[in-house]
Amino acid sequence: MKVHERTSEEISVSPEKIQQLFRRTLMIVVFSQIFGGAGLAAGITVGALLAQDMLGTDAYSGVPVALLTLGSAGAAYLIGRVSQRFGRRIGLAGGFLTGGMSALGVVFAAVTNNVWLLFFSLLFYGAGTASNLQARYAGTDLASAKQRGKAISIALVSTTLGAVAGPNLIGVMGDFAVSMGVPSLAGPFILGAAAFLTAGLVLLVFMRPDPLLVSNALENEKRIDSDNTTNPTPVKNNRGIIVGGSVMVLTQMVMVAIMTMTPIHMGHHGHGLDAIGLVIGIHIGAMYLPSLVTGALVDKVGRTAMASAAGVTLLLAGIVAATAPGDSLVVLILALALLGLGWNFGLISGTATIVDATTPSTRAKVQGSMDVLVALSGATGGMMSGMIVAQTSYAMLSIGGGLLSLLLLPLIIWVSRDNVALKQDKNKKTA
C-alpha cells in the first residue's frame, strides 16, 4: 500500500520506512534549530540596547521585547494554520524566512536611524522566533507515543546550541558591522538574518516529504481501514488539549515573571553585571540542557507525572528565591536553576500531551493556537511582575509564582481520573 502526500510524493506505509523518515525529519529539525536558536538570541540580546541607542532614552527600551512577543504570538497562529493546510515545510520555512528578512529591516533601520522601521521590523522578526518554537512539533509528527518526549527534547537541545553561540558572537558581529559602516549594535541582527534565512532554506529544501502531510495521509488510510474493522479511529481529546496547554501556559507565566525581576532584584542588592549574567546563564542552561533526560522521563514515567514534577519544582524555585538572602549568589543560582528546570519539565510534558491529544488533521492548527497562549502568558507574566514587585516585593512575587504553579495539580488529577474512567470502560467492553 502507498500513501500519497499532497505533493504527489509516495512513501511506503511499512513501519521501517516511517521510522526512517522520522529520523530524517528529526535531523533536519536539529539543523534548523541550531541556526534558529542563534537568530532568536540576537533579538533578545541587543534589541532593547539598539532601541535605547536610537531613541536616546531608556523609557521605551522595553518596546522591542513587547513587539517581539506580539509578533511571535501572531506568527504562531498563522504558522499553525499554514502548516495545517500546506505542511510543516511551508509553514515553518515561511516563518523563518520572514524573520530573516525582518532582521535585514532592523539593520537598515539602524543605518538610516529610522525608529518606526525598527519597530515594524522587530514585530515581524517575531515570526522567526515563533518558527523556532513550533519546529519542536515537526519532530513529533511521525514519532510513536513512546518517542515524542525524546523528539521534543532533541529539538530543544538543538536550539540551545545556537542560543548559546549567538550572544557570544555579539562582539565579533559588532566589529563586522562597523567595518561595513553599520552601527555595532546592528551586528547581531546581521547574524540573525543569516541564521533565520539559513534555517528557512534548510527546511524548504530538505523537509521532503512533509512529515505532517504524511502523518495526515496515514491517518486517512487508518480511517478507511477502520470502516471494515472494529478498531475505532483516534479522535481529538479536548481534555488533553486543555491540560497540555494549561501546563505550558502556567509554567511560562511563572518562569518569565520571576526571571524578569531577578536581575533588578540582584542589582538592588549590589550584584554586578557579571553576577547577573552568571545567574541568568545558568537559568537558561537549566531551561534547555536537561531536555534529553526530561524527554526520556516523559516517555517512560508519563506526561502527568512530569507535569506534576513541573509544578512542585516551580514551587521550590519560588520558595528558594523568596527566602534567599539578597547578597547570596549561590542561593539565587539555585533558585533560578530550579526555575529553569521546572519550565523544562512543563514545556516538554505539555507539548507531548498536546501531540497525544490531537490528530494530524487538526494538530498544527491546535499547536499554533497553544503557542499563541504561551507567548501571551509570558508577556503577561513579564508585565505583571514589575507591578507586583513595585506594590509588594520580590519575595511575594516568587511565593505567588510558586503557588500559582500548584494549579497544575488539580488539572492533572482531573485528567488522570478521566484516563482511569476510560480504561475501566474499555475493560468492560472487552469483557
JSON list of C-alpha atoms in Angstrom, two decimals, residues 271-373:
[
{"chain": "A", "resi": 271, "resn": "HIS", "atom": "CA", "xyz": [25.37, 42.45, 42.39]},
{"chain": "A", "resi": 272, "resn": "GLY", "atom": "CA", "xyz": [27.24, 43.46, 39.24]},
{"chain": "A", "resi": 273, "resn": "LEU", "atom": "CA", "xyz": [26.56, 42.57, 35.62]},
{"chain": "A", "resi": 274, "resn": "ASP", "atom": "CA", "xyz": [28.92, 39.58, 35.75]},
{"chain": "A", "resi": 275, "resn": "ALA", "atom": "CA", "xyz": [26.99, 38.03, 38.64]},
{"chain": "A", "resi": 276, "resn": "ILE", "atom": "CA", "xyz": [23.64, 38.74, 36.99]},
{"chain": "A", "resi": 277, "resn": "GLY", "atom": "CA", "xyz": [24.90, 37.23, 33.73]},
{"chain": "A", "resi": 278, "resn": "LEU", "atom": "CA", "xyz": [26.07, 34.12, 35.58]},
{"chain": "A", "resi": 279, "resn": "VAL", "atom": "CA", "xyz": [22.69, 33.60, 37.25]},
{"chain": "A", "resi": 280, "resn": "ILE", "atom": "CA", "xyz": [20.70, 34.12, 34.04]},
{"chain": "A", "resi": 281, "resn": "GLY", "atom": "CA", "xyz": [23.15, 31.96, 32.06]},
{"chain": "A", "resi": 282, "resn": "ILE", "atom": "CA", "xyz": [22.71, 29.06, 34.49]},
{"chain": "A", "resi": 283, "resn": "HIS", "atom": "CA", "xyz": [18.95, 29.61, 34.39]},
{"chain": "A", "resi": 284, "resn": "ILE", "atom": "CA", "xyz": [18.89, 29.36, 30.58]},
{"chain": "A", "resi": 285, "resn": "GLY", "atom": "CA", "xyz": [21.09, 26.28, 30.72]},
{"chain": "A", "resi": 286, "resn": "ALA", "atom": "CA", "xyz": [18.65, 24.67, 33.16]},
{"chain": "A", "resi": 287, "resn": "MET", "atom": "CA", "xyz": [15.79, 25.52, 30.78]},
{"chain": "A", "resi": 288, "resn": "TYR", "atom": "CA", "xyz": [17.25, 23.56, 27.87]},
{"chain": "A", "resi": 289, "resn": "LEU", "atom": "CA", "xyz": [20.18, 21.31, 28.75]},
{"chain": "A", "resi": 290, "resn": "PRO", "atom": "CA", "xyz": [18.22, 18.74, 30.84]},
{"chain": "A", "resi": 291, "resn": "SER", "atom": "CA", "xyz": [15.89, 18.18, 27.88]},
{"chain": "A", "resi": 292, "resn": "LEU", "atom": "CA", "xyz": [17.29, 14.82, 26.79]},
{"chain": "A", "resi": 293, "resn": "VAL", "atom": "CA", "xyz": [16.77, 13.37, 30.26]},
{"chain": "A", "resi": 294, "resn": "THR", "atom": "CA", "xyz": [13.38, 15.08, 30.63]},
{"chain": "A", "resi": 295, "resn": "GLY", "atom": "CA", "xyz": [12.19, 13.74, 27.27]},
{"chain": "A", "resi": 296, "resn": "ALA", "atom": "CA", "xyz": [13.13, 10.20, 28.24]},
{"chain": "A", "resi": 297, "resn": "LEU", "atom": "CA", "xyz": [11.31, 10.58, 31.57]},
{"chain": "A", "resi": 298, "resn": "VAL", "atom": "CA", "xyz": [8.20, 12.00, 29.86]},
{"chain": "A", "resi": 299, "resn": "ASP", "atom": "CA", "xyz": [8.11, 8.92, 27.61]},
{"chain": "A", "resi": 300, "resn": "LYS", "atom": "CA", "xyz": [8.91, 6.47, 30.40]},
{"chain": "A", "resi": 301, "resn": "VAL", "atom": "CA", "xyz": [7.09, 7.67, 33.55]},
{"chain": "A", "resi": 302, "resn": "GLY", "atom": "CA", "xyz": [4.36, 9.60, 31.76]},
{"chain": "A", "resi": 303, "resn": "ARG", "atom": "CA", "xyz": [3.16, 13.09, 30.94]},
{"chain": "A", "resi": 304, "resn": "THR", "atom": "CA", "xyz": [1.13, 13.62, 34.09]},
{"chain": "A", "resi": 305, "resn": "ALA", "atom": "CA", "xyz": [3.97, 12.62, 36.41]},
{"chain": "A", "resi": 306, "resn": "MET", "atom": "CA", "xyz": [6.37, 15.08, 34.78]},
{"chain": "A", "resi": 307, "resn": "ALA", "atom": "CA", "xyz": [3.75, 17.85, 34.69]},
{"chain": "A", "resi": 308, "resn": "SER", "atom": "CA", "xyz": [3.31, 17.29, 38.45]},
{"chain": "A", "resi": 309, "resn": "ALA", "atom": "CA", "xyz": [7.09, 17.49, 38.83]},
{"chain": "A", "resi": 310, "resn": "ALA", "atom": "CA", "xyz": [6.99, 20.82, 36.98]},
{"chain": "A", "resi": 311, "resn": "GLY", "atom": "CA", "xyz": [4.52, 22.26, 39.49]},
{"chain": "A", "resi": 312, "resn": "VAL", "atom": "CA", "xyz": [6.49, 21.04, 42.50]},
{"chain": "A", "resi": 313, "resn": "THR", "atom": "CA", "xyz": [9.83, 22.22, 41.08]},
{"chain": "A", "resi": 314, "resn": "LEU", "atom": "CA", "xyz": [8.46, 25.69, 40.31]},
{"chain": "A", "resi": 315, "resn": "LEU", "atom": "CA", "xyz": [7.05, 25.90, 43.84]},
{"chain": "A", "resi": 316, "resn": "LEU", "atom": "CA", "xyz": [10.50, 25.04, 45.24]},
{"chain": "A", "resi": 317, "resn": "ALA", "atom": "CA", "xyz": [12.06, 27.65, 42.98]},
{"chain": "A", "resi": 318, "resn": "GLY", "atom": "CA", "xyz": [9.64, 30.28, 44.29]},
{"chain": "A", "resi": 319, "resn": "ILE", "atom": "CA", "xyz": [10.31, 29.38, 47.91]},
{"chain": "A", "resi": 320, "resn": "VAL", "atom": "CA", "xyz": [14.10, 29.40, 47.46]},
{"chain": "A", "resi": 321, "resn": "ALA", "atom": "CA", "xyz": [14.02, 32.72, 45.58]},
{"chain": "A", "resi": 322, "resn": "ALA", "atom": "CA", "xyz": [11.75, 34.30, 48.20]},
{"chain": "A", "resi": 323, "resn": "THR", "atom": "CA", "xyz": [13.89, 33.20, 51.15]},
{"chain": "A", "resi": 324, "resn": "ALA", "atom": "CA", "xyz": [17.30, 33.77, 49.52]},
{"chain": "A", "resi": 325, "resn": "PRO", "atom": "CA", "xyz": [19.39, 36.48, 51.20]},
{"chain": "A", "resi": 326, "resn": "GLY", "atom": "CA", "xyz": [19.80, 39.32, 48.72]},
{"chain": "A", "resi": 327, "resn": "ASP", "atom": "CA", "xyz": [23.59, 39.07, 48.83]},
{"chain": "A", "resi": 328, "resn": "SER", "atom": "CA", "xyz": [23.71, 35.27, 48.41]},
{"chain": "A", "resi": 329, "resn": "LEU", "atom": "CA", "xyz": [24.71, 34.49, 44.83]},
{"chain": "A", "resi": 330, "resn": "VAL", "atom": "CA", "xyz": [24.74, 30.73, 45.41]},
{"chain": "A", "resi": 331, "resn": "VAL", "atom": "CA", "xyz": [21.14, 30.58, 46.65]},
{"chain": "A", "resi": 332, "resn": "LEU", "atom": "CA", "xyz": [19.91, 32.77, 43.80]},
{"chain": "A", "resi": 333, "resn": "ILE", "atom": "CA", "xyz": [21.68, 30.48, 41.33]},
{"chain": "A", "resi": 334, "resn": "LEU", "atom": "CA", "xyz": [19.89, 27.51, 42.91]},
{"chain": "A", "resi": 335, "resn": "ALA", "atom": "CA", "xyz": [16.53, 29.29, 42.71]},
{"chain": "A", "resi": 336, "resn": "LEU", "atom": "CA", "xyz": [16.91, 30.22, 39.03]},
{"chain": "A", "resi": 337, "resn": "ALA", "atom": "CA", "xyz": [18.24, 26.75, 38.15]},
{"chain": "A", "resi": 338, "resn": "LEU", "atom": "CA", "xyz": [15.13, 25.20, 39.72]},
{"chain": "A", "resi": 339, "resn": "LEU", "atom": "CA", "xyz": [13.00, 27.75, 37.86]},
{"chain": "A", "resi": 340, "resn": "GLY", "atom": "CA", "xyz": [14.54, 26.75, 34.53]},
{"chain": "A", "resi": 341, "resn": "LEU", "atom": "CA", "xyz": [14.23, 23.05, 35.32]},
{"chain": "A", "resi": 342, "resn": "GLY", "atom": "CA", "xyz": [10.55, 23.39, 36.25]},
{"chain": "A", "resi": 343, "resn": "TRP", "atom": "CA", "xyz": [9.90, 25.21, 32.97]},
{"chain": "A", "resi": 344, "resn": "ASN", "atom": "CA", "xyz": [11.69, 22.44, 31.10]},
{"chain": "A", "resi": 345, "resn": "PHE", "atom": "CA", "xyz": [9.51, 19.77, 32.74]},
{"chain": "A", "resi": 346, "resn": "GLY", "atom": "CA", "xyz": [6.36, 21.75, 31.94]},
{"chain": "A", "resi": 347, "resn": "LEU", "atom": "CA", "xyz": [7.16, 22.57, 28.32]},
{"chain": "A", "resi": 348, "resn": "ILE", "atom": "CA", "xyz": [8.13, 19.03, 27.30]},
{"chain": "A", "resi": 349, "resn": "SER", "atom": "CA", "xyz": [5.32, 17.26, 29.19]},
{"chain": "A", "resi": 350, "resn": "GLY", "atom": "CA", "xyz": [2.77, 19.84, 28.00]},
{"chain": "A", "resi": 351, "resn": "THR", "atom": "CA", "xyz": [3.93, 19.62, 24.39]},
{"chain": "A", "resi": 352, "resn": "ALA", "atom": "CA", "xyz": [3.79, 15.81, 24.44]},
{"chain": "A", "resi": 353, "resn": "THR", "atom": "CA", "xyz": [0.29, 15.95, 25.93]},
{"chain": "A", "resi": 354, "resn": "ILE", "atom": "CA", "xyz": [-0.88, 18.25, 23.13]},
{"chain": "A", "resi": 355, "resn": "VAL", "atom": "CA", "xyz": [0.53, 15.90, 20.50]},
{"chain": "A", "resi": 356, "resn": "ASP", "atom": "CA", "xyz": [-1.13, 12.90, 22.17]},
{"chain": "A", "resi": 357, "resn": "ALA", "atom": "CA", "xyz": [-4.48, 14.68, 22.32]},
{"chain": "A", "resi": 358, "resn": "THR", "atom": "CA", "xyz": [-4.64, 15.76, 18.67]},
{"chain": "A", "resi": 359, "resn": "THR", "atom": "CA", "xyz": [-4.90, 14.05, 15.30]},
{"chain": "A", "resi": 360, "resn": "PRO", "atom": "CA", "xyz": [-2.83, 15.02, 12.23]},
{"chain": "A", "resi": 361, "resn": "SER", "atom": "CA", "xyz": [-5.90, 16.62, 10.63]},
{"chain": "A", "resi": 362, "resn": "THR", "atom": "CA", "xyz": [-6.08, 19.29, 13.38]},
{"chain": "A", "resi": 363, "resn": "ARG", "atom": "CA", "xyz": [-2.69, 19.07, 15.10]},
{"chain": "A", "resi": 364, "resn": "ALA", "atom": "CA", "xyz": [-0.77, 22.01, 13.61]},
{"chain": "A", "resi": 365, "resn": "LYS", "atom": "CA", "xyz": [-3.72, 24.37, 13.99]},
{"chain": "A", "resi": 366, "resn": "VAL", "atom": "CA", "xyz": [-4.18, 23.46, 17.65]},
{"chain": "A", "resi": 367, "resn": "GLN", "atom": "CA", "xyz": [-0.44, 23.67, 18.32]},
{"chain": "A", "resi": 368, "resn": "GLY", "atom": "CA", "xyz": [-0.27, 27.14, 16.78]},
{"chain": "A", "resi": 369, "resn": "SER", "atom": "CA", "xyz": [-3.13, 28.33, 18.97]},
{"chain": "A", "resi": 370, "resn": "MET", "atom": "CA", "xyz": [-1.46, 26.90, 22.07]},
{"chain": "A", "resi": 371, "resn": "ASP", "atom": "CA", "xyz": [1.81, 28.67, 21.27]},
{"chain": "A", "resi": 372, "resn": "VAL", "atom": "CA", "xyz": [-0.11, 31.95, 20.96]},
{"chain": "A", "resi": 373, "resn": "LEU", "atom": "CA", "xyz": [-1.36, 31.47, 24.51]}
]
